[in-house]
Coordinates of C-alpha atoms in Angstrom, one line a residue:
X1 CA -20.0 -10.5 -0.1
X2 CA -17.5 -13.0 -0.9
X3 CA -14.3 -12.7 -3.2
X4 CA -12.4 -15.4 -5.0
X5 CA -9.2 -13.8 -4.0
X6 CA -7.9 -12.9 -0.4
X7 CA -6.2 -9.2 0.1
X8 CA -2.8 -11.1 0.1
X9 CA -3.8 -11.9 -3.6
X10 CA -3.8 -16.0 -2.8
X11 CA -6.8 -17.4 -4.9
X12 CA -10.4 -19.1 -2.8
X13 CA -12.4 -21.5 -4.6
X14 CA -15.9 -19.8 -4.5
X15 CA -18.9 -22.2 -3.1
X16 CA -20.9 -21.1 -5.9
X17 CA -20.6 -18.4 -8.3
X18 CA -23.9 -19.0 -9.4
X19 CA -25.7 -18.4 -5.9
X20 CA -23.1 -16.2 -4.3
X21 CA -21.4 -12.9 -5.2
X22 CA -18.0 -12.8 -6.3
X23 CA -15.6 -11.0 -7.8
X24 CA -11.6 -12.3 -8.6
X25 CA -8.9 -10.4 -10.1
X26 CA -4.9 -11.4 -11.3
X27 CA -2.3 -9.1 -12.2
X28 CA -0.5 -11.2 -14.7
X29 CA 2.1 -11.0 -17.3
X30 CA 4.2 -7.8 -16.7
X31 CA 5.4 -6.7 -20.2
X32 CA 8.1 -3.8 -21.1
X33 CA 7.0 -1.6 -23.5
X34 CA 8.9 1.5 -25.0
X35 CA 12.3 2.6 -24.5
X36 CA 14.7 5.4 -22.5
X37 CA 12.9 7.4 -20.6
X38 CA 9.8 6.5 -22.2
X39 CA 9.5 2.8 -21.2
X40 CA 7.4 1.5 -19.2
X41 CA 5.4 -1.9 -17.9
X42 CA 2.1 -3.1 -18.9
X43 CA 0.0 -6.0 -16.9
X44 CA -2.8 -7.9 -18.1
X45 CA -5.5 -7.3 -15.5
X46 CA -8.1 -10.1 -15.6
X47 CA -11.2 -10.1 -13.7
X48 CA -14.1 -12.6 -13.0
X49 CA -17.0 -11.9 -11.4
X50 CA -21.2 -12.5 -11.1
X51 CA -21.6 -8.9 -10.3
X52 CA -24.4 -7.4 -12.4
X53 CA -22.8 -3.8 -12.9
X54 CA -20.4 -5.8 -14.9
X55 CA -20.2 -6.2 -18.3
X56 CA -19.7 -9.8 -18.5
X57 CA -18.2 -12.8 -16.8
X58 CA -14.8 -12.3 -17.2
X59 CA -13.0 -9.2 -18.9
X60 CA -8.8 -8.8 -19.8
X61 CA -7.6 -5.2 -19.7
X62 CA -3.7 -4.1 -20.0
X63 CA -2.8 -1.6 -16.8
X64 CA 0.2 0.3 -16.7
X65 CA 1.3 2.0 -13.3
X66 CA 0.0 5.2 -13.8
X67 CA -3.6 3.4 -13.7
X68 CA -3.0 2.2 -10.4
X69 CA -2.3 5.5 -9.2
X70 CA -5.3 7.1 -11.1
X71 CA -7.5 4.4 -9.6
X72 CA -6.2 5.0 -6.0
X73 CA -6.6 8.7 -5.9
X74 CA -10.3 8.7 -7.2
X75 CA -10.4 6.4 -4.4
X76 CA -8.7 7.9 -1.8
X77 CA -10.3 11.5 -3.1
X78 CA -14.1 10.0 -2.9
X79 CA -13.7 7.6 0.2
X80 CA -13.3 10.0 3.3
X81 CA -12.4 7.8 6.2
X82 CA -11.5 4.4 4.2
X83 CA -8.4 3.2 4.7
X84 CA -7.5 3.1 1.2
X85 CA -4.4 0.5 0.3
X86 CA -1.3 1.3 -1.1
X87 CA 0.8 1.2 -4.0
X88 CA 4.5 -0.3 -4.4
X89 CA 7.1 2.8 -4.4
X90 CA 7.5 3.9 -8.3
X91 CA 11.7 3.1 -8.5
X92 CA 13.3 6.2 -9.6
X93 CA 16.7 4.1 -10.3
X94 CA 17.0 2.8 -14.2
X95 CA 19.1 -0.5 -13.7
X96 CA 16.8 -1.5 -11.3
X97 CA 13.3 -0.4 -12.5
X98 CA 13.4 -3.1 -15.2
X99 CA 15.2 -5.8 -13.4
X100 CA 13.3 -9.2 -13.6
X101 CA 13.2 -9.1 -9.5
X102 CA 11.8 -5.2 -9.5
X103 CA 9.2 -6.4 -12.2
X104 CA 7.9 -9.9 -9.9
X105 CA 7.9 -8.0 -7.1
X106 CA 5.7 -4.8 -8.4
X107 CA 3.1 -7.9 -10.1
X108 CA 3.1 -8.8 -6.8
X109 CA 2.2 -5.7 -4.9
X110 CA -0.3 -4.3 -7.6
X111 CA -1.9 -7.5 -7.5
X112 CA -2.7 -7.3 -3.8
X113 CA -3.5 -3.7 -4.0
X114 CA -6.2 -4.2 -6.2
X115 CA -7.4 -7.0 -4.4
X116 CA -7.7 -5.7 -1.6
X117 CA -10.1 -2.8 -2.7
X118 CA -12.2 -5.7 -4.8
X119 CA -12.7 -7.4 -1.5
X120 CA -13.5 -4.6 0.5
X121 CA -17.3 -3.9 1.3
X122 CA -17.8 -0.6 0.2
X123 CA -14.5 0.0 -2.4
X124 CA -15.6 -3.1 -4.4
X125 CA -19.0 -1.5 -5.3
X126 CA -16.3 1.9 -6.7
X127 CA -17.5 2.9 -10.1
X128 CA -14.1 3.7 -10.7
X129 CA -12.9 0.7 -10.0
X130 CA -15.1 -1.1 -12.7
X131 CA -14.3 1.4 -14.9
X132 CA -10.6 0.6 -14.1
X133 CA -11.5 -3.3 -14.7
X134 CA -13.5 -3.0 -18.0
X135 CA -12.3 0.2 -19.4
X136 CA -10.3 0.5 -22.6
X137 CA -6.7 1.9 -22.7
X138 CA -7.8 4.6 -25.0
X139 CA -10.4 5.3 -22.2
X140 CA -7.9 4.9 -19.3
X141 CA -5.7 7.8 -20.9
X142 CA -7.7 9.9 -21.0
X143 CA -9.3 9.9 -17.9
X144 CA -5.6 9.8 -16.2
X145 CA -5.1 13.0 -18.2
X146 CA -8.3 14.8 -16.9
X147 CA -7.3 13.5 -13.4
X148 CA -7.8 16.8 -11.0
X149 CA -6.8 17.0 -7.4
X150 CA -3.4 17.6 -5.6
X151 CA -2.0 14.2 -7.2
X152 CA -2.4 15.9 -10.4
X153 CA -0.8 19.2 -9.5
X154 CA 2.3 20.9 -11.5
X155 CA 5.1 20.8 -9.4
X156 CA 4.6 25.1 -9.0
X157 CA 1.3 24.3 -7.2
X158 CA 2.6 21.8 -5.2
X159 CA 5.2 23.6 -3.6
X160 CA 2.7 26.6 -2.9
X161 CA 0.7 24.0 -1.1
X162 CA 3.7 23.3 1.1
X163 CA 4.9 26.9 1.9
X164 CA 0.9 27.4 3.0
X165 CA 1.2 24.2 5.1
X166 CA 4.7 25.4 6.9
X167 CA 3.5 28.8 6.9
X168 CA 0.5 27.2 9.3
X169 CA 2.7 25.5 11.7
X170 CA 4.8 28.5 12.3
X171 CA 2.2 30.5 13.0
X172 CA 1.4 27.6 15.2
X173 CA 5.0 27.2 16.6
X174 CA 5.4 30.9 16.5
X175 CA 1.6 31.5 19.0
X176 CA 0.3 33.6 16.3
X177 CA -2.6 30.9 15.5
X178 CA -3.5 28.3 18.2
X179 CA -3.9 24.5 16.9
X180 CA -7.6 23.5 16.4
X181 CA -7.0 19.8 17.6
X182 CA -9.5 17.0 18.0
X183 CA -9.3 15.9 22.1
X184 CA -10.9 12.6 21.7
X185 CA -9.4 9.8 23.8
X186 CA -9.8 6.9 21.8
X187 CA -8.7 9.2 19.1
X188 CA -5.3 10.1 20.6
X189 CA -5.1 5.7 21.3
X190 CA -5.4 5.1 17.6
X191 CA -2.9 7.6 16.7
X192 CA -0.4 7.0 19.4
X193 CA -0.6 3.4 17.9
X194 CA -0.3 4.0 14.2
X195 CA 2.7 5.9 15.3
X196 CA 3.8 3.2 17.5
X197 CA 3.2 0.5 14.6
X198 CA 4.7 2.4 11.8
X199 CA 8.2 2.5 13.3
X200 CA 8.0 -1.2 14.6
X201 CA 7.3 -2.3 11.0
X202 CA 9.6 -0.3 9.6
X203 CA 12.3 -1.6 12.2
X204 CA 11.4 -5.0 11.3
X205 CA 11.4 -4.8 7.8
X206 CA 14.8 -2.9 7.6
X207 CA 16.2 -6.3 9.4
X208 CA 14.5 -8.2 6.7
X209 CA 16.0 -6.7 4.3
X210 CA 19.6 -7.4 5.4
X211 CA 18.3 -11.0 6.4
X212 CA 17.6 -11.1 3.0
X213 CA 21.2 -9.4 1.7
X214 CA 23.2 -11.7 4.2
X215 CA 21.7 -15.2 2.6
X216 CA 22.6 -13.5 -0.9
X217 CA 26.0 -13.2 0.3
X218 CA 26.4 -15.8 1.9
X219 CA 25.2 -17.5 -1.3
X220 CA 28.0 -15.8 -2.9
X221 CA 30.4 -16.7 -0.9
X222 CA 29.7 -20.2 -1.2
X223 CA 30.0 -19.9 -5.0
X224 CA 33.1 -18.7 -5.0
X225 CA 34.5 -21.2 -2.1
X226 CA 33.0 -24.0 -4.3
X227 CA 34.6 -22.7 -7.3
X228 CA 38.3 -22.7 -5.6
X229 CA 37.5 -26.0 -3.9
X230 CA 36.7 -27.6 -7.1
X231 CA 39.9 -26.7 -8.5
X232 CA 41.8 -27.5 -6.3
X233 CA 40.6 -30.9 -6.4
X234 CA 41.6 -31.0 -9.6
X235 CA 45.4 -30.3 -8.9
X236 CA 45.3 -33.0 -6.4
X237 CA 44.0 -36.0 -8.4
X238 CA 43.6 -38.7 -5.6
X239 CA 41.4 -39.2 -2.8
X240 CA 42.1 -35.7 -1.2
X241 CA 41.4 -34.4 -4.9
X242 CA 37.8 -36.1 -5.2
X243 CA 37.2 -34.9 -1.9
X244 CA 38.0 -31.4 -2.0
X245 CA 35.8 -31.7 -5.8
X246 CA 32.7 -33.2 -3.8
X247 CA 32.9 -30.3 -1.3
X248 CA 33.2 -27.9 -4.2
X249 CA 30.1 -28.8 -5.3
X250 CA 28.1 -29.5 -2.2
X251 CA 29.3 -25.7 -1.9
X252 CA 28.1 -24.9 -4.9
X253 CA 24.7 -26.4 -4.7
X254 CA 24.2 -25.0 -1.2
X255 CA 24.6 -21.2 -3.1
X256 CA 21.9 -22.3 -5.4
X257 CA 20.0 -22.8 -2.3
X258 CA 20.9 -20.0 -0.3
X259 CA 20.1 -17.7 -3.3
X260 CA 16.2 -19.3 -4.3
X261 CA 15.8 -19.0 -0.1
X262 CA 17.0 -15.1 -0.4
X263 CA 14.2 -14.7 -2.9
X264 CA 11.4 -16.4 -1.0
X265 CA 12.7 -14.1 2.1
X266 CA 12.2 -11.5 0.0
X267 CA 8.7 -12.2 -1.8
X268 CA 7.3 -13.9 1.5
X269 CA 8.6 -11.9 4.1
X270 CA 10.3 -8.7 3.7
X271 CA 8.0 -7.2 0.9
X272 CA 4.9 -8.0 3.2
X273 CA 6.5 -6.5 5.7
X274 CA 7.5 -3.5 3.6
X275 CA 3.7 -3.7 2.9
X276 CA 2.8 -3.0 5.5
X277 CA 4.8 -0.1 6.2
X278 CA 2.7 1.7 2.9
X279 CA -0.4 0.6 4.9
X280 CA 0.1 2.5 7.9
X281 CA 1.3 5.6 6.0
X282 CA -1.9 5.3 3.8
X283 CA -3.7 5.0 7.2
X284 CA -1.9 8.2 8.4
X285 CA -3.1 9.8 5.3
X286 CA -6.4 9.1 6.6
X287 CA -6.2 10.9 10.1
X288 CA -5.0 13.8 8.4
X289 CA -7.6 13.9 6.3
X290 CA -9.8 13.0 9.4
X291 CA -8.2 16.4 11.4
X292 CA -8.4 18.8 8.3
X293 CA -12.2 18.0 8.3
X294 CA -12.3 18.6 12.1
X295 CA -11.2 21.9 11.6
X296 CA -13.3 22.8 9.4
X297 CA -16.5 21.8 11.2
X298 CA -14.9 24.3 14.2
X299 CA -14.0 27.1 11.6
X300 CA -17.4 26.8 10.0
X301 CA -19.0 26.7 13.8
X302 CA -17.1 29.7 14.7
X303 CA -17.8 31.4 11.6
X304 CA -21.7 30.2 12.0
X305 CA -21.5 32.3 15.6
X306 CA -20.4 35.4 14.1
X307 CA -22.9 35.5 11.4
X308 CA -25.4 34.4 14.3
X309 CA -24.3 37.7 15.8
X310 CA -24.0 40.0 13.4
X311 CA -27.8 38.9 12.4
X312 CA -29.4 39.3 15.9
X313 CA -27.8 43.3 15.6
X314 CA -29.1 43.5 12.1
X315 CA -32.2 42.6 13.5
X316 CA -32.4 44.8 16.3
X317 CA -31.5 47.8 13.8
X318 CA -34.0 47.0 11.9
X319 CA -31.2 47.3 9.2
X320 CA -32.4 46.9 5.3
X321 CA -29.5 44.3 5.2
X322 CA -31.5 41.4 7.6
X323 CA -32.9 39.8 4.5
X324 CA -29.4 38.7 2.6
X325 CA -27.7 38.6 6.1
X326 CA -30.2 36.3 7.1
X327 CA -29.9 34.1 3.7
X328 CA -26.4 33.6 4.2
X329 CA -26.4 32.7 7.7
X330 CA -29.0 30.0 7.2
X331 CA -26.5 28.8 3.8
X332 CA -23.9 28.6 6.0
X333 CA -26.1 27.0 8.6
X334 CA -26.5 24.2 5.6
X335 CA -23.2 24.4 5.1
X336 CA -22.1 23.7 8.8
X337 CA -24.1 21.0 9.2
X338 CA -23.2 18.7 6.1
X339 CA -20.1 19.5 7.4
X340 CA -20.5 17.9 10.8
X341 CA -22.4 15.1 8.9
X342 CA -19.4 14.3 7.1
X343 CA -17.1 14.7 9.6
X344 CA -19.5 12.2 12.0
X345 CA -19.1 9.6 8.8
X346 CA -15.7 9.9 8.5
X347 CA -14.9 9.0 12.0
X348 CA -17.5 5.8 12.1
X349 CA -15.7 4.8 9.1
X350 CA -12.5 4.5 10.5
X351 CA -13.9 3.4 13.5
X352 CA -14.7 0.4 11.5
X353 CA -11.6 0.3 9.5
X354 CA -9.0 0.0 12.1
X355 CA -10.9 -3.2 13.6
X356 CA -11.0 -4.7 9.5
X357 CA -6.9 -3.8 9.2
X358 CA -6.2 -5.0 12.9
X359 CA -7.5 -8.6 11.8
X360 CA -6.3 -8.8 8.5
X361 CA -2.5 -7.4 9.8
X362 CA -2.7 -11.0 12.5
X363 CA -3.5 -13.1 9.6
X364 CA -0.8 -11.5 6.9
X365 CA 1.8 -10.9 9.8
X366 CA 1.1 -14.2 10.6
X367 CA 1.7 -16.0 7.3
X368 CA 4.4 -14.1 6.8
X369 CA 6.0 -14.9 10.1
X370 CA 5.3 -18.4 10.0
X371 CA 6.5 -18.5 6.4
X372 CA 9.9 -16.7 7.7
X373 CA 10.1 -19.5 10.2
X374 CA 9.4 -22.5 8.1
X375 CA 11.8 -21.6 5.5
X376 CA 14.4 -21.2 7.8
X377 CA 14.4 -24.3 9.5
X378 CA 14.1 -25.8 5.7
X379 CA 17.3 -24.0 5.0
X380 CA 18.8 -24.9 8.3
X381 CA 17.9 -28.8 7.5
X382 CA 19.2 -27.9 3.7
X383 CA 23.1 -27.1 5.3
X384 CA 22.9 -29.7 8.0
X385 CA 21.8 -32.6 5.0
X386 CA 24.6 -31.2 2.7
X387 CA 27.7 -30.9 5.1
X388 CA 26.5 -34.1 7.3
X389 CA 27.0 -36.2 3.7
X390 CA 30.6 -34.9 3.2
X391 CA 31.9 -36.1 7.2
X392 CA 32.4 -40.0 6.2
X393 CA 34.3 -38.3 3.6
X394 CA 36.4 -35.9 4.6
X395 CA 37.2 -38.0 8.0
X396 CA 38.7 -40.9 5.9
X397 CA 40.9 -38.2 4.1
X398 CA 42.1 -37.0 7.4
X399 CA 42.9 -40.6 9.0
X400 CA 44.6 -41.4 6.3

């Protein structure tokens, strides 16, 4: 398998889409439609491809966000012990959900969402991810609107889940129900270090984000310095005057600088970073999916044991009740071992997937890093370059 488009959403040249399989898709051209409460984005979603379950070459389909979502919970609802990617955070606050910023930055994000699944092995052959490529928005609609699951649950339902789920852990905490817990060694390692991971990233993307607020101020501050330098050059009107005026705008163009730098920090640093956070979150989704399925295998075992019981007595009885007794135990013989089966998948699945998001993190997280870095030292020659012009300057004003 080969894609035209990297999970970071940076476009490959294919060696020959004619010979080998590929399949490219852009997020492009985020649009506002609608107003109030009502409004919302639209993206042009273009995809190209030599797959054969596709319809054609290429296809163009407008996306809102809620077709994202639809797309990742079929996903994440079909593909037991995939790490499926995640979204961008849906912004809750109006004066920023439309900003021009907000908008690049959810393009962005969408854009290497759905990449990623197109270039993974076993997501990218997802019928309902070439129905979300291909389909119409009439057909999108509706499907979003037939949606099932716990994603598409009325707030009442959701909070019943809840109070069942702390209802469990304090029977837990409480010693009226005792955990039924996977002891797997290599299990507990890949836990402890999504844990581990999750805060790390999370620590190091909170002091992106005030990397990334300090250069705006900073930025701003230069403005305004520039501003005030520039007029009072203009009071001066002699050699002190056109100096203070050439430092007013150095100042100035150093905040344009600053400010376009901010915004790179942001794009190519802190948001991959912030990325990466949803990653691990997604992947902790995951394990909890992995240890609901583990207790069910042991519940069903258990419950397998009693039937397994309860038939041998039957038996012994020679009770009129072996024959359905013994029909249900050998269903929930069936039953038991599909479970197991699925359970067994799910764990080679993620088995797999944590060595496929260990080596695409060191590639991203080092991009990013090294992206962090080379900007900085850019920036860093940017100041030295401006200020170094000014010296001859400003030490003739002061000799004088």
């Amino acid at each position: 398998m080969l894609t035209t488009r990297s999970v970071s959403g940076s476009s490959q040249s294919p060696r020959s889409p004619s010979s080998q399989p590929y399949l490219s898709v852009s997020v492009t051209d985020p649009v506002k439609l609608g107003n109030g409460v009502q409004a919302y984005i639209s993206y042009r979603v273009i995809t190209k491809t030599n797959f054969t379950e596709y319809q054609g070459p290429e296809k163009i389909v407008i996306r809102r966000y809620s077709d994202f979502v639809w797309l990742r919970d079929r996903l994440f609802e079909k593909y037991k012990g995939v790490f499926i990617p995640p979204l961008p955070e849906k912004s809750a606050v109006e004066k920023f959900r439309f900003s021009a910023e907000f908008i690049e930055m959810r393009r962005q994000a969408l854009d290497v969402f759905v990449n990623r699944i197109a270039s993974h092995h076993e997501l990218q052959q997802s019928e309902d991810l070439r129905t979300f490529l291909q389909a119409d928005e009439e057909t999108m609609e509706r499907l979003r609107f037939h949606e099932t699951g716990i994603f598409k649950k009325k707030p009442a339902d959701l909070m019943q889940i809840f109070k069942d789920v702390q209802s469990k852990v304090s029977d837990v905490v409480l010693g009226k129900e005792k955990p039924v817990e996977e002891s797997n060694p290599e299990y507990e390692k890949l836990k402890h270090y999504i844990f581990e991971l999750e805060n790390h990233l999370a620590e190091a993307q909170k002091h992106a984000y005030r990397l990334v607020k300090r250069h705006r101020e900073l930025g701003q501050s230069l403005s305004d310095f520039g501003k005030a330098a520039k007029l009072l050059g203009a009071c001066e009107g002699n050699a002190l005057g056109k100096a203070f005026t050439e430092l007013g705008a150095k100042s100035e163009a150093l905040s344009i600088r600053l400010q376009k730098e901010a915004h790179q920090l942001l794009m190519n640093f802190e948001e991959p970073l912030k990325d990466y956070v949803r990653a691990v979150q997604s992947i902790k989704a995951t394990i909890a999916e992995r240890a609901n399925a583990f207790r069910q295998q042991c519940e069903l075992a258990e419950t397998i044991k009693l039937k397994e019981i309860n038939l041998e007595k039957l038996m012994l009885t020679r009770s009129d009740r072996v024959g359905e007794a013994e029909h249900e135990y050998k269903e929930l013989k069936a039953e038991g071992e599909e479970a197991s089966r699925r359970f067994e998948t799910m764990v080679r699945l993620m088995n797999e997937e944590i060595v496929r998001f260990q080596e695409q993190k060191t590639i991203d997280m080092g991009i990013a890093f090294h992206e962090f870095a080379k900007g900085q030292a850019r920036l860093a020659n940017s100041i030295a370059d401006a200020w170094r012009s000014l010296l001859p300057k400003l030490e003739t004003c002061s000799s004088a």
